[in-house]
PDB file of C-alpha atoms in Angstrom:
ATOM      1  CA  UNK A   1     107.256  79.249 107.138  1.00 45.00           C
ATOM      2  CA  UNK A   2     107.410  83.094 106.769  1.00 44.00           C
ATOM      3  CA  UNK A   3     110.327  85.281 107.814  1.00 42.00           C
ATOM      4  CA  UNK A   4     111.166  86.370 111.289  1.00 43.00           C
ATOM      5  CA  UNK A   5     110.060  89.624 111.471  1.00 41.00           C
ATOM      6  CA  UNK A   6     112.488  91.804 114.231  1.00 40.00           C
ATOM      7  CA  UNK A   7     111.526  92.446 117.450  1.00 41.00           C
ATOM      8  CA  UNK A   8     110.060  95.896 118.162  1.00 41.00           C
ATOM      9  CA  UNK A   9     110.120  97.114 114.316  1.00 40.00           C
ATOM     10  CA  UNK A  10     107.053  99.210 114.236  1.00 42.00           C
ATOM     11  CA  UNK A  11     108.616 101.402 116.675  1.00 46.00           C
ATOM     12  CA  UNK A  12     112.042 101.704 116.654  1.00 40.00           C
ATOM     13  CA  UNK A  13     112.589 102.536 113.217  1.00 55.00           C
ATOM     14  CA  UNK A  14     110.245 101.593 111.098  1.00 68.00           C
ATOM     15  CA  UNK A  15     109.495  97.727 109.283  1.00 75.00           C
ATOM     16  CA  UNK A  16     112.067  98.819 106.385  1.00 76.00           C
ATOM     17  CA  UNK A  17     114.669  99.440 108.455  1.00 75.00           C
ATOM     18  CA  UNK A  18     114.078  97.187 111.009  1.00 76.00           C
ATOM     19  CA  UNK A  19     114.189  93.802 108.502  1.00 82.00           C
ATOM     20  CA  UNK A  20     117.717  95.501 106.490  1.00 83.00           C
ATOM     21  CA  UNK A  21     119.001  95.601 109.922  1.00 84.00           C
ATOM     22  CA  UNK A  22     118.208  92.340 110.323  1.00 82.00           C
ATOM     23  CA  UNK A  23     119.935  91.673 106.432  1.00 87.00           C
ATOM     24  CA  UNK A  24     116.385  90.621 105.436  1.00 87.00           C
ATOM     25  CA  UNK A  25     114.991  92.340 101.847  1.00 91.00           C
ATOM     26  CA  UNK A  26     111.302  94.355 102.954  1.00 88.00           C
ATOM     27  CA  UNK A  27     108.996  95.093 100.259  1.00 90.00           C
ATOM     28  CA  UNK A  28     105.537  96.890 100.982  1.00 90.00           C
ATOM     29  CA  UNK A  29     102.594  96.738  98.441  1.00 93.00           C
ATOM     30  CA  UNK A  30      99.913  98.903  98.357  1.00 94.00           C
ATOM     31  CA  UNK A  31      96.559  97.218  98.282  1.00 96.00           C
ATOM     32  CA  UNK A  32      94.086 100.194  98.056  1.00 96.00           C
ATOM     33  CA  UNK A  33      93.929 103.447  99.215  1.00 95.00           C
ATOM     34  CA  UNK A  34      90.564 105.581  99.678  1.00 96.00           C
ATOM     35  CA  UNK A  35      89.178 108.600 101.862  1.00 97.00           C
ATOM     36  CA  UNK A  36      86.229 108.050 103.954  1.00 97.00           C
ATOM     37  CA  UNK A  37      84.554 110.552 106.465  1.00 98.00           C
ATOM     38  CA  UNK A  38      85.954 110.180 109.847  1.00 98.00           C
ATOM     39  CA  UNK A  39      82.344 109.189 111.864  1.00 97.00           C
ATOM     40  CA  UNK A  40      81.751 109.611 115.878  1.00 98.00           C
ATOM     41  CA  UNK A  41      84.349 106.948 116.902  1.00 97.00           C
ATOM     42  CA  UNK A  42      87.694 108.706 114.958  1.00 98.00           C
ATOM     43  CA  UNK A  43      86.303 112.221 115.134  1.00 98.00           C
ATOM     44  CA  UNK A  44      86.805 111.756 118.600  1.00 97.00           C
ATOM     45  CA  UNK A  45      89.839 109.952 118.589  1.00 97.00           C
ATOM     46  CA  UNK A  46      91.615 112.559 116.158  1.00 97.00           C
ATOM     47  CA  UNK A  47      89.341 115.195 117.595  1.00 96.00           C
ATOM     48  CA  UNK A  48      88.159 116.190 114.172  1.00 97.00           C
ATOM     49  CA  UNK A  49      84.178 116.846 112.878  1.00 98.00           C
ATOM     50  CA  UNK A  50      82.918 113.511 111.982  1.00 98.00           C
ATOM     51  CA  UNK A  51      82.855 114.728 108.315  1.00 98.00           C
ATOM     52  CA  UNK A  52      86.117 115.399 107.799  1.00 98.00           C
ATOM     53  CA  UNK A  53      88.038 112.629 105.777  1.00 98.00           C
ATOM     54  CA  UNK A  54      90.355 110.197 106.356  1.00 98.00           C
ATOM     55  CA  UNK A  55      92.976 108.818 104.255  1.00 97.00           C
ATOM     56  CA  UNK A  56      93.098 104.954 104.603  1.00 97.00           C
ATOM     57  CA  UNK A  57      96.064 102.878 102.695  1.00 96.00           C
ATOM     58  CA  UNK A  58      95.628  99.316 103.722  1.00 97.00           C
ATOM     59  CA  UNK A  59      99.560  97.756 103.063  1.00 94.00           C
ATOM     60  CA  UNK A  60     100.882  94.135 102.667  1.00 95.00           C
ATOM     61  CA  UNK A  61     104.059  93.661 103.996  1.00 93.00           C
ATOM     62  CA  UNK A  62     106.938  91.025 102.959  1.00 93.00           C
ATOM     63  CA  UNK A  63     109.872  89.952 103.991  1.00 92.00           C
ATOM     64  CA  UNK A  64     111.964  88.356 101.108  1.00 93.00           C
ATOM     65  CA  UNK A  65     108.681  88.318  99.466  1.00 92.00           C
ATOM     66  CA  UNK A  66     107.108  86.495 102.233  1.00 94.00           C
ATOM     67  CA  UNK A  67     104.191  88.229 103.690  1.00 96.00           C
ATOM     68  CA  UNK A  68     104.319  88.958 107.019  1.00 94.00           C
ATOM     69  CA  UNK A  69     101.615  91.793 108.454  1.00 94.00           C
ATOM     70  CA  UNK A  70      98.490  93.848 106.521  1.00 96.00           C
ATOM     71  CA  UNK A  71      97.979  97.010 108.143  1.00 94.00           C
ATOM     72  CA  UNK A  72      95.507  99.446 107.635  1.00 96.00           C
ATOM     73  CA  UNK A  73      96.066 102.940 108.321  1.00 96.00           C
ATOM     74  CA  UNK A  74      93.550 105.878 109.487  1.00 98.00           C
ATOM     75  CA  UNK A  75      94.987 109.208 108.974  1.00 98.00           C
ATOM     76  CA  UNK A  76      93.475 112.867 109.344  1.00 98.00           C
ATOM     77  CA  UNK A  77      93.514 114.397 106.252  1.00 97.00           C
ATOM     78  CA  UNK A  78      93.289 118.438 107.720  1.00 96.00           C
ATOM     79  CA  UNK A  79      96.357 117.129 109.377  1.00 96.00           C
ATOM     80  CA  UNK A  80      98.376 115.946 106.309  1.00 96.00           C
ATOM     81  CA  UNK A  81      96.884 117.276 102.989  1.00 94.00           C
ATOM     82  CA  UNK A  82      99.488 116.303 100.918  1.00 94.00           C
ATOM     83  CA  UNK A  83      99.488 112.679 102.155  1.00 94.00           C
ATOM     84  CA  UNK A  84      98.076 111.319  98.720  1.00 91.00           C
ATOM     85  CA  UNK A  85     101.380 112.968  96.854  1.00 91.00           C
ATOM     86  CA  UNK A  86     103.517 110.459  98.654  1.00 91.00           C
ATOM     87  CA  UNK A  87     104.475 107.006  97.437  1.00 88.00           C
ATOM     88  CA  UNK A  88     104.159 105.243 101.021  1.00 85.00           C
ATOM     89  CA  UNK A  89     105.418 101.921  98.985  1.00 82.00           C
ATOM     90  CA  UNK A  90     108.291 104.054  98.731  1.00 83.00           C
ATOM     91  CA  UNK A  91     108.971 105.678 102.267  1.00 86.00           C
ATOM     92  CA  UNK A  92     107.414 104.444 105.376  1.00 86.00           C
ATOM     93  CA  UNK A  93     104.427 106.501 106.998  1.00 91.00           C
ATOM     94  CA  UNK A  94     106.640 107.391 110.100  1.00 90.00           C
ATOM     95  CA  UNK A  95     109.537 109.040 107.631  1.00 90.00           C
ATOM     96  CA  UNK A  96     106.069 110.619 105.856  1.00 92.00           C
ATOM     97  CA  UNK A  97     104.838 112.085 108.891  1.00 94.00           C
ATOM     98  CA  UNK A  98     108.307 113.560 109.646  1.00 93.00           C
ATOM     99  CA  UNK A  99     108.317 115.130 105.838  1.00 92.00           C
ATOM    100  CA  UNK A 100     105.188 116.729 105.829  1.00 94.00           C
ATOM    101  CA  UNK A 101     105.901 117.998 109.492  1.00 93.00           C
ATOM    102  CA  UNK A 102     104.333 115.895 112.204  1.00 94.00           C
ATOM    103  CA  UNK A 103     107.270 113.561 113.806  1.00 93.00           C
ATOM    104  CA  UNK A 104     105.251 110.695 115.852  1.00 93.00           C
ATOM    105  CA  UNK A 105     106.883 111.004 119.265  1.00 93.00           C
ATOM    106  CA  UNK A 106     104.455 108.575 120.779  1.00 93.00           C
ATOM    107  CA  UNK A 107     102.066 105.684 120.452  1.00 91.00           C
ATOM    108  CA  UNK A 108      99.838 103.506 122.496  1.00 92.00           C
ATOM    109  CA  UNK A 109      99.388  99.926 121.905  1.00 91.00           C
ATOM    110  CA  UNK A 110      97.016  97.302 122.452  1.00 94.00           C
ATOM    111  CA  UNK A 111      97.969  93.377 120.814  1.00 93.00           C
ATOM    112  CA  UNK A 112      95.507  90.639 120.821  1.00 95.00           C
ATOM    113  CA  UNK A 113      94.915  87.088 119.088  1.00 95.00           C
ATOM    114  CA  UNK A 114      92.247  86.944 116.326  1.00 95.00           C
ATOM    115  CA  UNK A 115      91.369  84.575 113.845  1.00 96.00           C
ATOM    116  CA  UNK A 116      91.658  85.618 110.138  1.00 95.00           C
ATOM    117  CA  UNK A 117      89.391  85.600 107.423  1.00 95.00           C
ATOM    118  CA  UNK A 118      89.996  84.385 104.067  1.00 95.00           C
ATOM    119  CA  UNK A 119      91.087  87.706 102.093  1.00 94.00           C
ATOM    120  CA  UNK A 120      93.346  88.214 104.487  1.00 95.00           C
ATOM    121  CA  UNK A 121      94.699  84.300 105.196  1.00 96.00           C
ATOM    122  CA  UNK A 122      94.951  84.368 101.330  1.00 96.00           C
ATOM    123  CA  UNK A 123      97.549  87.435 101.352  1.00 96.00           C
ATOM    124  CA  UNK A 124      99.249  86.188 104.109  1.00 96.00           C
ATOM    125  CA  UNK A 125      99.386  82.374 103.056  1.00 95.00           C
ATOM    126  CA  UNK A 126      96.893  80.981 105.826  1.00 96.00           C
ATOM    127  CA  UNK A 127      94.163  79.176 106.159  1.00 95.00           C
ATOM    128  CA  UNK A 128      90.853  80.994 106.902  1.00 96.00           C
ATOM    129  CA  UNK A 129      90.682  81.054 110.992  1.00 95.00           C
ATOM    130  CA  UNK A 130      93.614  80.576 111.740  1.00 95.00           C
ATOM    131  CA  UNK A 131      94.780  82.837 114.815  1.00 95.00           C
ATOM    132  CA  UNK A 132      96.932  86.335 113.876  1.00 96.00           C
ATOM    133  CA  UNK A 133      98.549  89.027 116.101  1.00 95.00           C
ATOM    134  CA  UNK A 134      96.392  91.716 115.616  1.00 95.00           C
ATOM    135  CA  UNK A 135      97.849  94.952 117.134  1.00 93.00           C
ATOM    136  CA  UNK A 136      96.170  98.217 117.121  1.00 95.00           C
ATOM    137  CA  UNK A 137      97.774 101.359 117.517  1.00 93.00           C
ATOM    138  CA  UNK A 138      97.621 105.300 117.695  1.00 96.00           C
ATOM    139  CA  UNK A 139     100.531 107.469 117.094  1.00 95.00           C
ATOM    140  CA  UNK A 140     100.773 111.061 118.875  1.00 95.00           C
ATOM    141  CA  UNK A 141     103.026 113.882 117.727  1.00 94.00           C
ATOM    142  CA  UNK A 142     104.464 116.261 120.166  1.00 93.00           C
ATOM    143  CA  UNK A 143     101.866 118.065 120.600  1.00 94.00           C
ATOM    144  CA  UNK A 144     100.157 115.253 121.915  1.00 94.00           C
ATOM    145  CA  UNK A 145      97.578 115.121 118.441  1.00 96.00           C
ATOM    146  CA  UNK A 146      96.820 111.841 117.536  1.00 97.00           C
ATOM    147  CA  UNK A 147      98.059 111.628 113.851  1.00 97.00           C
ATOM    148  CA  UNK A 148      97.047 107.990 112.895  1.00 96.00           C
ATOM    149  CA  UNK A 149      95.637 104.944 113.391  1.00 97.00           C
ATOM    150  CA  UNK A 150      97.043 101.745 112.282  1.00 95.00           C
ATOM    151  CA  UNK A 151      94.860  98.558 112.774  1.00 96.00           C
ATOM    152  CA  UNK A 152      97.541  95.094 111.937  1.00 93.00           C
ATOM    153  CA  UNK A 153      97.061  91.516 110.879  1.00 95.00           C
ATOM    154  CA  UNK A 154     100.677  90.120 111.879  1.00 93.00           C
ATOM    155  CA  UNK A 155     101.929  86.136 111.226  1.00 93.00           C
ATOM    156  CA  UNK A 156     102.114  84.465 114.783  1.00 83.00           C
ATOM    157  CA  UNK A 157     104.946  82.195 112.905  1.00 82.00           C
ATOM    158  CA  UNK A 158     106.728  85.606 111.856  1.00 72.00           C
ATOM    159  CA  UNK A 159     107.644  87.070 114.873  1.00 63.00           C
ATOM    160  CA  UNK A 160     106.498  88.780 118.079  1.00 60.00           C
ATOM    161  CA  UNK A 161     106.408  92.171 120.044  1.00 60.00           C
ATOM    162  CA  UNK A 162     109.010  93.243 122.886  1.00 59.00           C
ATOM    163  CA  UNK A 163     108.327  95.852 125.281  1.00 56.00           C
ATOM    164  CA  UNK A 164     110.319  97.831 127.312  1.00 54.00           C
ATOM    165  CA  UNK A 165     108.945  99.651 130.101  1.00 49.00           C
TER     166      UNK A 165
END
């Protein structure tokens, strides 16, 4: 049985802090990182040209080396050029936002049930098909700019979501 993963950590400090908090041990592990152009359906999310890139780092995440969540992250390059110099294994992609000037202020939300498929049940010690939280969301700066995109694979056994409205 994986770790309990805390209550609300994606947004109220980040996974990192969230689990030490918690007196858990996080560890992140990159699992690839790329660029890709941004196409109709994130150029118009980010409001970019469709052939500007995106930096994607897709990220296993562990609580006392149990794995707990893959996300993959979508993030404007013209907005963050200097992403790539950053170890995000290292410092979470809120805190890297913040550095390279672009605090997220906001985000929107959406959580659903899906079942996994085997790469994924493999990192996260499932079974192919079996059902994960999958939570998608988009973070805003103050502006209002959306600044990434962060598509989740969560443990159902690890932990769930609170909301406060």
């Amino acid at each position: 049985m994986a770790q309990k993963v805390p209550v609300a950590y994606e947004r109220t400090g980040g996974f990192r802090e969230s689990v030490r908090a918690s007196g858990g041990e996080p560890s992140v592990r990159i699992l690839a990182r790329s660029k890709r152009y941004a196409g109709p359906y994130y150029a118009n999310l980010f409001g970019i040209a469709e052939d500007d890139l995106l930096y994607s780092i897709r990220r296993l995440n562990c609580i006392n080396g149990d794995p707990v969540s893959i996300e993959m992250a979508l993030i404007p390059c013209l907005l963050f050029p200097t992403i790539e110099e950053i170890d995000v294994s290292v410092f979470s992609l809120y805190e890297t936002y913040e550095m390279l000037g672009r605090k997220p202020v906001m985000a929107q939300e959406k959580l659903d049930i899906e079942a996994v498929g085997a790469r994924d049940a493999g990192l996260l010690g499932l079974e192919q098909g079996d059902l994960v939280l999958l939570l998608e969301c988009v973070s805003y700066d103050a502006s209002g700019q959306a600044i990434e995109y962060v598509k989740s694979f969560n443990r159902g056994d690890a932990g769930g979501y609170t909301y406060t409205y």
